[in-house]
Each structure stands twice: as C-alpha cells, then as structure tokens.
PDB file of C-alpha atoms in Angstrom:
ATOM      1  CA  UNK A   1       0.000   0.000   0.000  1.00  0.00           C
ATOM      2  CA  UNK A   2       2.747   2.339   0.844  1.00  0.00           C
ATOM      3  CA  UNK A   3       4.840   1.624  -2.334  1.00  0.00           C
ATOM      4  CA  UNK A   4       1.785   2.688  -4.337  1.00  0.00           C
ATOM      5  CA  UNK A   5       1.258   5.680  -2.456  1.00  0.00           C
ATOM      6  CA  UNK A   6       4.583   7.315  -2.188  1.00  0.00           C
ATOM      7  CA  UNK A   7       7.509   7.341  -4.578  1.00  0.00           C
ATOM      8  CA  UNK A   8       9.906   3.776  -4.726  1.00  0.00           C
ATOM      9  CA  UNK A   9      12.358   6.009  -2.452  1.00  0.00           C
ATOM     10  CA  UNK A  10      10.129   7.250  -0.215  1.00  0.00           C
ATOM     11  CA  UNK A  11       8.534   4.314   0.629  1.00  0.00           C
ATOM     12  CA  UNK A  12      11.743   2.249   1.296  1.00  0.00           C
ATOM     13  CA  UNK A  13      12.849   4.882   3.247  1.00  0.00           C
ATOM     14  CA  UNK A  14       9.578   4.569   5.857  1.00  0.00           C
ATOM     15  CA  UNK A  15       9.901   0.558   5.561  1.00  0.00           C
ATOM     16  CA  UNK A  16      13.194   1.160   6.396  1.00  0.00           C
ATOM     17  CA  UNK A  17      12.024   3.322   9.486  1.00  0.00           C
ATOM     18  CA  UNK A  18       9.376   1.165  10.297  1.00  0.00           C
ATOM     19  CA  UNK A  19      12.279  -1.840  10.778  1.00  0.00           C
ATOM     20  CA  UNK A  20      14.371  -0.175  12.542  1.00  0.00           C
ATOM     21  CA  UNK A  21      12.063   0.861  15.276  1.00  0.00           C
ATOM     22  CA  UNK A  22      11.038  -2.661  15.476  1.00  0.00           C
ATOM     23  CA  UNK A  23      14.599  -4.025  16.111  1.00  0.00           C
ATOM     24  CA  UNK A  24      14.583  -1.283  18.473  1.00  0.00           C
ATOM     25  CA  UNK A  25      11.088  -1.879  20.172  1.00  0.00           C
ATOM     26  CA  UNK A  26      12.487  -5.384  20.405  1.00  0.00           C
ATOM     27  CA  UNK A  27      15.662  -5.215  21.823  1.00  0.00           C
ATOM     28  CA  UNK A  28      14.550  -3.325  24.663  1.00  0.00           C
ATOM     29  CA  UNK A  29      11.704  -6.329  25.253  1.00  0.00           C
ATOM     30  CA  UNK A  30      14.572  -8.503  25.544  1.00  0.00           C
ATOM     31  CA  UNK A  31      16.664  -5.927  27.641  1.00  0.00           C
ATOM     32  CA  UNK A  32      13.772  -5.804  30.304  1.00  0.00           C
ATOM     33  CA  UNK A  33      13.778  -7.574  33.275  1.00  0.00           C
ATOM     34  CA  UNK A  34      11.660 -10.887  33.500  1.00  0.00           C
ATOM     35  CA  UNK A  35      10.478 -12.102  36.793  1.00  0.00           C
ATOM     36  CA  UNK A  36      11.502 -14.864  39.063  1.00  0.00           C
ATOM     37  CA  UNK A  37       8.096 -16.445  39.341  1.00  0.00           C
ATOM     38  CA  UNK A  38       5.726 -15.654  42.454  1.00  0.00           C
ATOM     39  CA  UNK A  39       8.079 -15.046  45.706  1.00  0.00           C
ATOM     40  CA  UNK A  40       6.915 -17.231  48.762  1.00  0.00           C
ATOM     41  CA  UNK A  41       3.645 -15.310  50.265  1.00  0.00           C
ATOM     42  CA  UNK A  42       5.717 -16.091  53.855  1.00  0.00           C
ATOM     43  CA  UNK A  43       8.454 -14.232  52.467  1.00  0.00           C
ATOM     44  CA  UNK A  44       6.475 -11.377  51.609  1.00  0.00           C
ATOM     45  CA  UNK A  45       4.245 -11.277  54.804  1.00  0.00           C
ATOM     46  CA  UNK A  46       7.495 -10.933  56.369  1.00  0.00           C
ATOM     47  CA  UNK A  47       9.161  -8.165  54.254  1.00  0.00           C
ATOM     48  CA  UNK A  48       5.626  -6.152  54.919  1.00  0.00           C
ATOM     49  CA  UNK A  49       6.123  -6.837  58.815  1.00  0.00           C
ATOM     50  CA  UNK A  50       9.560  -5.917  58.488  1.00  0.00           C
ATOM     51  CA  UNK A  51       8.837  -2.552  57.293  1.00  0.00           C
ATOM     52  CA  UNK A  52       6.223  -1.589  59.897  1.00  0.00           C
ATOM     53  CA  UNK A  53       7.931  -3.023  62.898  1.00  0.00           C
ATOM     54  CA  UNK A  54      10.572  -0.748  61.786  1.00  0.00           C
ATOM     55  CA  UNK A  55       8.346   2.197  61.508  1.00  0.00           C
ATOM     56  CA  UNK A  56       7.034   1.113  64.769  1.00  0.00           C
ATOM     57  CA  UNK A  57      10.477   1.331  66.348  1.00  0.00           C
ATOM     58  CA  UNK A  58      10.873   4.741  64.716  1.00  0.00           C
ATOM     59  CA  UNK A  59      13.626   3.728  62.722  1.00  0.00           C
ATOM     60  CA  UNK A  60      11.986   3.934  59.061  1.00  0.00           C
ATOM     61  CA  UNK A  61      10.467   7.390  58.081  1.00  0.00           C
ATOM     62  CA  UNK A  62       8.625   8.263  54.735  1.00  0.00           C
ATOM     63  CA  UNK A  63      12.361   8.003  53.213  1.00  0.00           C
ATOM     64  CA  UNK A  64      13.756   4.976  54.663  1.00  0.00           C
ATOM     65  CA  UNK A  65      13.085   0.983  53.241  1.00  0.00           C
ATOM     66  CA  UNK A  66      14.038  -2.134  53.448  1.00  0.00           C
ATOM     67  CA  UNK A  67      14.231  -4.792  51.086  1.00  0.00           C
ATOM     68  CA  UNK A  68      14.725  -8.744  50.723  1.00  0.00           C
ATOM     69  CA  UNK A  69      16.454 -11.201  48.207  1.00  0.00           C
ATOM     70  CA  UNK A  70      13.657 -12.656  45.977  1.00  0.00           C
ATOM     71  CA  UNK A  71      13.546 -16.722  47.373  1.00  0.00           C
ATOM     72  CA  UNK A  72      13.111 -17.982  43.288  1.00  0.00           C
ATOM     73  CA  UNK A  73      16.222 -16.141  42.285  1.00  0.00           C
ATOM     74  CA  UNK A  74      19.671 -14.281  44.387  1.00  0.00           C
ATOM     75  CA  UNK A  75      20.010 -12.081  41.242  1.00  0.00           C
ATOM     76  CA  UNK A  76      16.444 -10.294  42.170  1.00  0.00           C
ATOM     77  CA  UNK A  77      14.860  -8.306  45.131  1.00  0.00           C
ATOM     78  CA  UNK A  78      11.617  -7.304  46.526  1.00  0.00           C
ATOM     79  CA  UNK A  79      10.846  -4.043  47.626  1.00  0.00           C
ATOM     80  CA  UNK A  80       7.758  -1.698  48.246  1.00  0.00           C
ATOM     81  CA  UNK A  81       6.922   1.090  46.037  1.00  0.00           C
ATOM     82  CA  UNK A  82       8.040   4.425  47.309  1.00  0.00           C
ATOM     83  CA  UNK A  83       5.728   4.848  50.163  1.00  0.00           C
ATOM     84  CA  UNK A  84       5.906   5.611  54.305  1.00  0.00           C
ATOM     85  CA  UNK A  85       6.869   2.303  55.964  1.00  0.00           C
ATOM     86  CA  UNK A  86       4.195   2.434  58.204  1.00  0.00           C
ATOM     87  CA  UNK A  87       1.792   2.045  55.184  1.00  0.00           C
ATOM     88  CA  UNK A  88       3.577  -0.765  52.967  1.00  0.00           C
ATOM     89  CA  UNK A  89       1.155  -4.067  52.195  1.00  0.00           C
ATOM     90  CA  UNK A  90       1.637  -7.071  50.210  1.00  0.00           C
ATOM     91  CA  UNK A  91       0.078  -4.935  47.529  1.00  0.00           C
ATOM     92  CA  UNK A  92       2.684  -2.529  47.625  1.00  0.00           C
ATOM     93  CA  UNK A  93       5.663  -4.860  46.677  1.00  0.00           C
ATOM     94  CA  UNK A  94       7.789  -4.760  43.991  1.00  0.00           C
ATOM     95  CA  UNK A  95      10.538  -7.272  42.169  1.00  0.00           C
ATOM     96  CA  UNK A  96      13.773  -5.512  41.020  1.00  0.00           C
ATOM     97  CA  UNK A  97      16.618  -6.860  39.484  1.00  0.00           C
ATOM     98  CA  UNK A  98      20.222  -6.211  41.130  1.00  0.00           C
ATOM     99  CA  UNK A  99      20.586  -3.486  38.442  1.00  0.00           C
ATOM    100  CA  UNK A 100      17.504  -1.971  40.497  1.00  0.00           C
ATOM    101  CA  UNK A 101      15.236  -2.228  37.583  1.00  0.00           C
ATOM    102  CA  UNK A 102      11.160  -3.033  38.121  1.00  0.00           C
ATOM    103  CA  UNK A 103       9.943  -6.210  36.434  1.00  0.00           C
ATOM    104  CA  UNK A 104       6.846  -4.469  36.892  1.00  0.00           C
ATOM    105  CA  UNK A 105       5.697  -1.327  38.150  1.00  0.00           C
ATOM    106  CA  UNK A 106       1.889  -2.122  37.799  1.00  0.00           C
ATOM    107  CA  UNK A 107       0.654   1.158  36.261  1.00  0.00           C
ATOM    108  CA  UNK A 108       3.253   3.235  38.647  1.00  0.00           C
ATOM    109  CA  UNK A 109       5.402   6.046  37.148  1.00  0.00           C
ATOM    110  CA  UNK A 110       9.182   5.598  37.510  1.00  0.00           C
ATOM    111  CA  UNK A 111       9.123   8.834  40.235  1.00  0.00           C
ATOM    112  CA  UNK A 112       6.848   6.529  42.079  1.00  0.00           C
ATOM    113  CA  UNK A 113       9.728   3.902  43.084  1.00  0.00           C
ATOM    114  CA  UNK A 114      12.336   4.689  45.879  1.00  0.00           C
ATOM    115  CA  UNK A 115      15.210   6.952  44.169  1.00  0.00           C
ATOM    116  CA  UNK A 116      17.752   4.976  46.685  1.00  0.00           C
ATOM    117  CA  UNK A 117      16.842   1.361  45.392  1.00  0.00           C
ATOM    118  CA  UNK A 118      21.037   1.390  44.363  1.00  0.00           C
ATOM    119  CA  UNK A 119      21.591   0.603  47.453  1.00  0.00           C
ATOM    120  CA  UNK A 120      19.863  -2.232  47.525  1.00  0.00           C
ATOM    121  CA  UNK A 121      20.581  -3.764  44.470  1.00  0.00           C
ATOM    122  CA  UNK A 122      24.538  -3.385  44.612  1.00  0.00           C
ATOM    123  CA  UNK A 123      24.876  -4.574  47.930  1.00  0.00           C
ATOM    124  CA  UNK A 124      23.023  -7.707  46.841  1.00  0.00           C
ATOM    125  CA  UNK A 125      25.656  -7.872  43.501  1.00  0.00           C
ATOM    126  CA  UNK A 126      28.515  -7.530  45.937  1.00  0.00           C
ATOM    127  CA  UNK A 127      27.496  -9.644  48.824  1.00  0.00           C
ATOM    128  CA  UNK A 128      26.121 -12.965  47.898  1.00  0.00           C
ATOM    129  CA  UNK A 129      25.896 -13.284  51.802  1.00  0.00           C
ATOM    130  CA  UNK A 130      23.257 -10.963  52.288  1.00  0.00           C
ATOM    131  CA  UNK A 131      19.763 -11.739  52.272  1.00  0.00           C
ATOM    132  CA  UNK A 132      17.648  -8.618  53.778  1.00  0.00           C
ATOM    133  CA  UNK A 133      19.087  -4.648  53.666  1.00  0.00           C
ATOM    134  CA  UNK A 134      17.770  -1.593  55.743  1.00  0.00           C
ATOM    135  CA  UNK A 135      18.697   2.122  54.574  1.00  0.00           C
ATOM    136  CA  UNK A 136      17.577   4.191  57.599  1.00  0.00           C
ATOM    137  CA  UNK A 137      17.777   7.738  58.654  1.00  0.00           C
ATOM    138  CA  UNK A 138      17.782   6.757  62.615  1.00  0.00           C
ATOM    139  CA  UNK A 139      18.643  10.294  64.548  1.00  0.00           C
ATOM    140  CA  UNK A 140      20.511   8.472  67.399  1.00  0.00           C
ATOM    141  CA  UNK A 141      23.376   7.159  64.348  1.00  0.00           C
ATOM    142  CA  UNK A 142      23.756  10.877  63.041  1.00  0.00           C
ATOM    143  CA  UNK A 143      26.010  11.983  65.289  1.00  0.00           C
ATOM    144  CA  UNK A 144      28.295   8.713  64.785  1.00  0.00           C
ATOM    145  CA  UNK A 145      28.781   9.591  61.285  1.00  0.00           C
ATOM    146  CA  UNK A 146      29.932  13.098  61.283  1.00  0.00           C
ATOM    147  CA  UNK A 147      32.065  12.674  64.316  1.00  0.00           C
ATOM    148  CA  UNK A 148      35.169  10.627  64.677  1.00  0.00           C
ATOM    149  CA  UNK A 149      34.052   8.867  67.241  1.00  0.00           C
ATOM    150  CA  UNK A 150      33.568   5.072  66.465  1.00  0.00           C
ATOM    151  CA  UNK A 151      30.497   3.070  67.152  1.00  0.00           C
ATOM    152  CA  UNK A 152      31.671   0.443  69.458  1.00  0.00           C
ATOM    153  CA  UNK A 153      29.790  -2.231  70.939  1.00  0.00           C
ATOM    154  CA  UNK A 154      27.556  -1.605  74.495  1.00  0.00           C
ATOM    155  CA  UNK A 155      25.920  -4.294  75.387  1.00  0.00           C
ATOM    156  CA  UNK A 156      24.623  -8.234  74.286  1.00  0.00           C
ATOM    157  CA  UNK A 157      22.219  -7.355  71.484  1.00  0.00           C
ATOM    158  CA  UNK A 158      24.457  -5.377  69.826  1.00  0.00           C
ATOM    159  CA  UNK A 159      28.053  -7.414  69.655  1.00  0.00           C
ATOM    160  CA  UNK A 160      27.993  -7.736  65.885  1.00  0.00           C
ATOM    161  CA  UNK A 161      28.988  -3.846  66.200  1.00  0.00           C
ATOM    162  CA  UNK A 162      32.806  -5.695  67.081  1.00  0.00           C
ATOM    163  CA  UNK A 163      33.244  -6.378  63.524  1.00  0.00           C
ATOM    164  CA  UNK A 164      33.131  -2.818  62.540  1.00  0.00           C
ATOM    165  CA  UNK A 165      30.845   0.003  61.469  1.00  0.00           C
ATOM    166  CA  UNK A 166      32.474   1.882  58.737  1.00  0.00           C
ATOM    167  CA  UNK A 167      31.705   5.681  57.552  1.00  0.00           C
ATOM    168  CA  UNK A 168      31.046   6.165  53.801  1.00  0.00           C
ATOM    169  CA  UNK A 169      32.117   9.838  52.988  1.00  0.00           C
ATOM    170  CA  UNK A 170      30.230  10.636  49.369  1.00  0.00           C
ATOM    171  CA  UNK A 171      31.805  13.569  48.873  1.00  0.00           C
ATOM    172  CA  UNK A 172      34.918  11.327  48.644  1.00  0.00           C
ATOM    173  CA  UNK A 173      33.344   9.462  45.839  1.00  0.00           C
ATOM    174  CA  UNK A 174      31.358  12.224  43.959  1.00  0.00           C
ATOM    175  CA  UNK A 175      32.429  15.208  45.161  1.00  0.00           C
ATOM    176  CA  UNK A 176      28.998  17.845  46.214  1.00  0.00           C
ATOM    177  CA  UNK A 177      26.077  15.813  45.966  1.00  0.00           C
ATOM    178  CA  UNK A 178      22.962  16.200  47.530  1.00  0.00           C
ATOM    179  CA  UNK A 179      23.982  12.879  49.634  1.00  0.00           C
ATOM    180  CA  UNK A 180      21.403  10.180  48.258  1.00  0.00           C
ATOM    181  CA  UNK A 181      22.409   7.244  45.976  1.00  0.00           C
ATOM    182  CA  UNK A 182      20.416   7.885  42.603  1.00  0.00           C
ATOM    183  CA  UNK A 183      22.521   5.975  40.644  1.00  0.00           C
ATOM    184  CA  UNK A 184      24.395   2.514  40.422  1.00  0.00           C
ATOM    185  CA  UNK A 185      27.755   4.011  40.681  1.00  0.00           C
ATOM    186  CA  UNK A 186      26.772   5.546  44.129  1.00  0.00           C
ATOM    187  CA  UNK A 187      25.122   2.570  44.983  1.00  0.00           C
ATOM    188  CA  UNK A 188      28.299   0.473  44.489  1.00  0.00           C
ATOM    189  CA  UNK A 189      30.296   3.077  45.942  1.00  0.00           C
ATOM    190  CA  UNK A 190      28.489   2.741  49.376  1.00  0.00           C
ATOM    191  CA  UNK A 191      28.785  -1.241  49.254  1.00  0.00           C
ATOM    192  CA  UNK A 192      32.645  -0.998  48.740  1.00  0.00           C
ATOM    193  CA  UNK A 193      32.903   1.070  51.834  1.00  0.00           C
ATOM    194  CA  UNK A 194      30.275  -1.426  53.751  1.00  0.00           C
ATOM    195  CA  UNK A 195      32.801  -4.356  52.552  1.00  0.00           C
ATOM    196  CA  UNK A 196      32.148  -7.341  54.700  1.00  0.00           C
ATOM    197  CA  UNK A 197      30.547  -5.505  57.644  1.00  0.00           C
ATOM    198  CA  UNK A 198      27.014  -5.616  59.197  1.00  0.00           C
ATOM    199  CA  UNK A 199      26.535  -1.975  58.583  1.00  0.00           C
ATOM    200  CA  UNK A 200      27.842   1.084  57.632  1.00  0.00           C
ATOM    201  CA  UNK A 201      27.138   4.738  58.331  1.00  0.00           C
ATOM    202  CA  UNK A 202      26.240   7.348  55.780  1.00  0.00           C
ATOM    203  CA  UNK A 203      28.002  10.965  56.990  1.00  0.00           C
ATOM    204  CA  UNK A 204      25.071  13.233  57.324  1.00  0.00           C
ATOM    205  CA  UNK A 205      22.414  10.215  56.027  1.00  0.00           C
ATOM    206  CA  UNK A 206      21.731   7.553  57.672  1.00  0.00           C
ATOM    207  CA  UNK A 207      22.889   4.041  57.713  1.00  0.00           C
ATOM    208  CA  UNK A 208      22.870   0.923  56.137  1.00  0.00           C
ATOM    209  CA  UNK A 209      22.571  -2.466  57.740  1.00  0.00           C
ATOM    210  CA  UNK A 210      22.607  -6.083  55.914  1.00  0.00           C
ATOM    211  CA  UNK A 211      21.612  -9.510  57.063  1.00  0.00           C
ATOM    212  CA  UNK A 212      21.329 -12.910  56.468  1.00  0.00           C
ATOM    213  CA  UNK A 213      17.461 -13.062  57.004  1.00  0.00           C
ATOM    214  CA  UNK A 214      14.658 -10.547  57.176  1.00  0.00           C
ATOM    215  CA  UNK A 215      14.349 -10.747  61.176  1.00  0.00           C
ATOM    216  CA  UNK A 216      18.109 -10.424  61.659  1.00  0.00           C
ATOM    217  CA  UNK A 217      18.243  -7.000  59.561  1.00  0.00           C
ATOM    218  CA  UNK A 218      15.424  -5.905  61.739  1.00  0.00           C
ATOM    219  CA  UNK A 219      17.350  -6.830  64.730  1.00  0.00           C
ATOM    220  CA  UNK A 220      20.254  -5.712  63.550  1.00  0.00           C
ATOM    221  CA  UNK A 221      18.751  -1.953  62.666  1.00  0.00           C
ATOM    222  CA  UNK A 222      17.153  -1.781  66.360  1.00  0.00           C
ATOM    223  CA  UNK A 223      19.599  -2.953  68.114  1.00  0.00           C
ATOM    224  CA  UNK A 224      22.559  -0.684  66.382  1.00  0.00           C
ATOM    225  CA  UNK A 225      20.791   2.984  66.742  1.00  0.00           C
ATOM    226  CA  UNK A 226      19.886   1.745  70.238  1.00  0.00           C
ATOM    227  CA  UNK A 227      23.587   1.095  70.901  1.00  0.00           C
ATOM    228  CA  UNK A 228      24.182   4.836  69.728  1.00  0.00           C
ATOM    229  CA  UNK A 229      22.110   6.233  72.179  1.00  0.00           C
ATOM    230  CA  UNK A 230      23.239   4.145  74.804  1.00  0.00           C
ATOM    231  CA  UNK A 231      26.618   5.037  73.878  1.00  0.00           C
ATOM    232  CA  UNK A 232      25.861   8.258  73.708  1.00  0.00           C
ATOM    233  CA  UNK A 233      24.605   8.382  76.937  1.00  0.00           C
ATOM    234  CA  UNK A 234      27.671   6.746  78.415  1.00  0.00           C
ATOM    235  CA  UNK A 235      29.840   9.084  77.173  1.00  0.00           C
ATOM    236  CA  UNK A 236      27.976  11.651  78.189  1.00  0.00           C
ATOM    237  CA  UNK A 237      28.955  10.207  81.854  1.00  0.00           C
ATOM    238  CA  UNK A 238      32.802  11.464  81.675  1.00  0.00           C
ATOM    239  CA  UNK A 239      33.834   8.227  82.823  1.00  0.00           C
ATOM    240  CA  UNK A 240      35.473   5.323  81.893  1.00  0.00           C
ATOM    241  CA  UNK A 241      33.598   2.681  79.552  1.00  0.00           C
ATOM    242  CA  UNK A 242      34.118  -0.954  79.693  1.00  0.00           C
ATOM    243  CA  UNK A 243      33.113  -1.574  75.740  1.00  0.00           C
ATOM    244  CA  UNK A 244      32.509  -5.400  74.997  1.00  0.00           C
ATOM    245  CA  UNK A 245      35.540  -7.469  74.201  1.00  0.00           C
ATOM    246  CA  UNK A 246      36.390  -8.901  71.129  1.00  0.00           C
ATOM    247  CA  UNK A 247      36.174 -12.355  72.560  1.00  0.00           C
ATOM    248  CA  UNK A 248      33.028 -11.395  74.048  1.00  0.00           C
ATOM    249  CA  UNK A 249      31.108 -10.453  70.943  1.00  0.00           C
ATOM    250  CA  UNK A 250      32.863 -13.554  68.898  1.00  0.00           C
ATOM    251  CA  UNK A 251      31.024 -15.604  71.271  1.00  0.00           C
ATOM    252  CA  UNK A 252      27.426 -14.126  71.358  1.00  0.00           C
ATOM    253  CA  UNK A 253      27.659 -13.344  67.596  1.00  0.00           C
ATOM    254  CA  UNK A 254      28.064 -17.640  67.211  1.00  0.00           C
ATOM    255  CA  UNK A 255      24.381 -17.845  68.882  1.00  0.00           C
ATOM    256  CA  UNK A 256      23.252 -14.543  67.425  1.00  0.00           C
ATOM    257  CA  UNK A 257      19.657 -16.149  66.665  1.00  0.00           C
ATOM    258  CA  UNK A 258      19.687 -17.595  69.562  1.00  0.00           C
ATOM    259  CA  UNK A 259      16.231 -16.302  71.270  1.00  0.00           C
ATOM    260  CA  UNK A 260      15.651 -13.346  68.143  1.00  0.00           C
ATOM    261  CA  UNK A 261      12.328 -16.084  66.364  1.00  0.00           C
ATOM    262  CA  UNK A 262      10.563 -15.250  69.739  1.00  0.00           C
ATOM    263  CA  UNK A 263      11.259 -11.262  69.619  1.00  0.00           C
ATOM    264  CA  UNK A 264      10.548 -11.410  65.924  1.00  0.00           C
ATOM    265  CA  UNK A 265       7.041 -13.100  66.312  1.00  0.00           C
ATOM    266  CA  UNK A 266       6.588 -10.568  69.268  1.00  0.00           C
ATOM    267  CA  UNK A 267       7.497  -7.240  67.271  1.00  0.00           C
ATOM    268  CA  UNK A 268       5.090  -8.789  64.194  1.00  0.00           C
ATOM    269  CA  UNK A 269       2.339  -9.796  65.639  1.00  0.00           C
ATOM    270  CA  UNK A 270       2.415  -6.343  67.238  1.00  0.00           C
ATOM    271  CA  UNK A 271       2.522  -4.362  63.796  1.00  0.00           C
ATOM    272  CA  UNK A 272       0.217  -6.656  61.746  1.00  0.00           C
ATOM    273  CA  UNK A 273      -2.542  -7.627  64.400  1.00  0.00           C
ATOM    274  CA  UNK A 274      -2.347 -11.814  64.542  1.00  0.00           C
ATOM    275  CA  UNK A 275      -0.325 -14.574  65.925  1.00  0.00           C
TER     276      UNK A 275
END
C-alpha cells in the first residue's frame, strides 16, 4: 500500500524506518527484566512486617526501606513502592533486578519507586551473603557519622557492632552531591565502603545495615541505633567505659539467633494484628 502511495524512495525509506524501530522496540523487550516467578507469600508477609515493625520502632520514616532477596532467584529483590513504611502491604511490593530495575511497576510512574533502590541492588551484587538490607535515617546514628568517634559495641544485642561500622564519605566518591544514591555508581560506591561488615554509616544520612534473614536486619537496625544512644549516653557520663571485648562479641555473635524467632514473632504480631 505504501509503495503505491509514495515514490519507490520514499517508501523504502519509511519501511526502512518502520524496521528499525522494530529491532529497536524489540531489543529493549529482551533488555527488560523478566520475573523470578511468584516469591513465597511467607516471604512477603514478612518483608511487609519488616517494614512496619521498623516504623514502629521509629527507625523507618517516609524516606527509609528495606528490602529482601527474591527466594526464586539471588540475582532479584523485593521491595515496596516508594511509600511511608508504616503504610507498605503485600500490595505494595515490587521485584527488582540487582541493576535496580522493576519487572513491573503495575501502572506506577518511575518517580513513584524509591530513588535509593542502588543501594539495595549493589549490595546484593557484591554480597552474595546478604539476604535482607535496611537504609535508615535513625537520629541516634547521626552523630556517629559526622564525628570521629567510632560506634563500638555496648551491650549483648548489639556485639555484631565488634566487627566494625564503617563511615562512607560521598563527597569522597562524587564530590557535592545532595547525599542520596540515585545511581548505580553511588550505589556500588556505598557497598565498597560497607565491605564485609554488618553496617555502615552514611556521613550526614543515615545508615545501612545487611543480614542474612529478614528478622536479623530488623534486629540488627534496632539494636545498632539503640547502641548509639546508649553510647551516647555513656559518654555523656565522663567516665570510663568498659566496651565489649572482642572475645566477648565472637562468642554471642556464634548464637546470634539464639532467642531473636521469639522477639521477631513478638514485634510482628504487634505491627500486623495476629499470631
């Protein structure tokens, strides 16, 4: 039809068009993410929990989210949509791959998804240990990141601090930002400076905090701002501390779990209203 309504040129010119935005319009099918299958509803009950109890504790604002491997596939994550913690349901979550890219946004705009999801996604690229991340903005860590002071472990619940809590600087890394990880680059950044620690501070941010399961994150998260405030509050003594020992938290972080399935089941059923 076209070659008898246009000139011979013409007309191979817009069939030439026409194929090349096909090629195109396929490639970037095959370039998008494809999902892992259904995640395990247990696993998402739990990410949803995880979320609120932290909102609960005060440690995740409007800003702040936390996110779990995808239980199909390591090399994909589940997240909620960009959205206070305190709201997040199953509804809400998301499946990303660990170049932070939605499978599916269902309908949502882009600016709809969490502008830090980096974080998330190159930690999980990096550390094939890691199972559940937290980004908070907990107040009580602040002042640990923009002093030199070093977080150092206070008490039982929080001896995986022993292993260090590194600082990541970003104006080391990108010079003047306005602090939050948009990009990969950032995000990768931030995950060579957490390295093989449980967390790391963010100067001026926040945290982050990995773990090998969604209720150790959680556990994790509380258990290191509360540290900071009780550390705080030691120091604040003008007296000697007795920090734990190295041997100390070697020995409690080798039964780490031990009693945290009762807490966690405590702290849920709390936040989501059943046993």
């Amino acid at each position: 039809m076209i070659s008898k309504l246009l000139p011979r040129r013409s007309a191979r010119a817009i069939l030439f068009a026409m194929a090349v935005q096909c090629i195109a319009g396929a490639a970037t099918a095959q370039l998008a993410p494809t999902s892992a299958g259904p995640p395990d509803p247990k696993l998402i009950e739990d990410l949803v929990a995880a979320s609120r109890i932290l909102a609960d504790q005060g440690l995740l604002d409007g800003w702040g989210h936390v996110s779990v491997r995808h239980n199909r596939d390591p090399n994909r994550y589940l997240m909620s949509r960009g959205l206070a913690a305190n709201l997040v349901t199953a509804n809400d979550i998301l499946e990303f791959d660990l170049d932070s890219r939605p499978v599916d946004t269902h309908g949502l705009p882009m600016s709809a998804l969490f502008t830090e999801r980096y974080i998330h996604g190159e930690i999980y690229k990096m550390r094939p240990d890691v199972i559940a991340v937290v980004h908070t903005h907990a107040p009580s860590l602040i002042p640990f990141g923009v002093t030199k002071v070093p977080l150092q472990p206070m008490y039982h619940r929080s001896a995986f601090i022993s292993f260090g809590i590194p600082v990541f600087e970003i104006r080391e890394r990108a010079g003047m930002t306005d602090m939050l990880i948009r990009n990969a680059i950032l995000g990768r950044n931030l995950a060579e400076t957490l390295g093989d620690h449980p967390a790391a501070l963010m100067r001026g941010h926040g945290a982050v905090v990995v773990g090998p399961s969604l209720p150790r994150v959680v556990g994790r998260t509380i258990f290191l701002a509360l540290n900071a405030t009780l550390q705080a509050e030691a120091m604040r003594m003008d007296a000697p501390i007795t920090y734990m020992e190295p041997e100390e938290a070697r020995k409690i972080e080798e039964r780490e779990g031990h009693g945290l399935a009762r807490t966690w089941e405590g702290w849920k059923q709390k936040v989501m209203g059943k046993p």
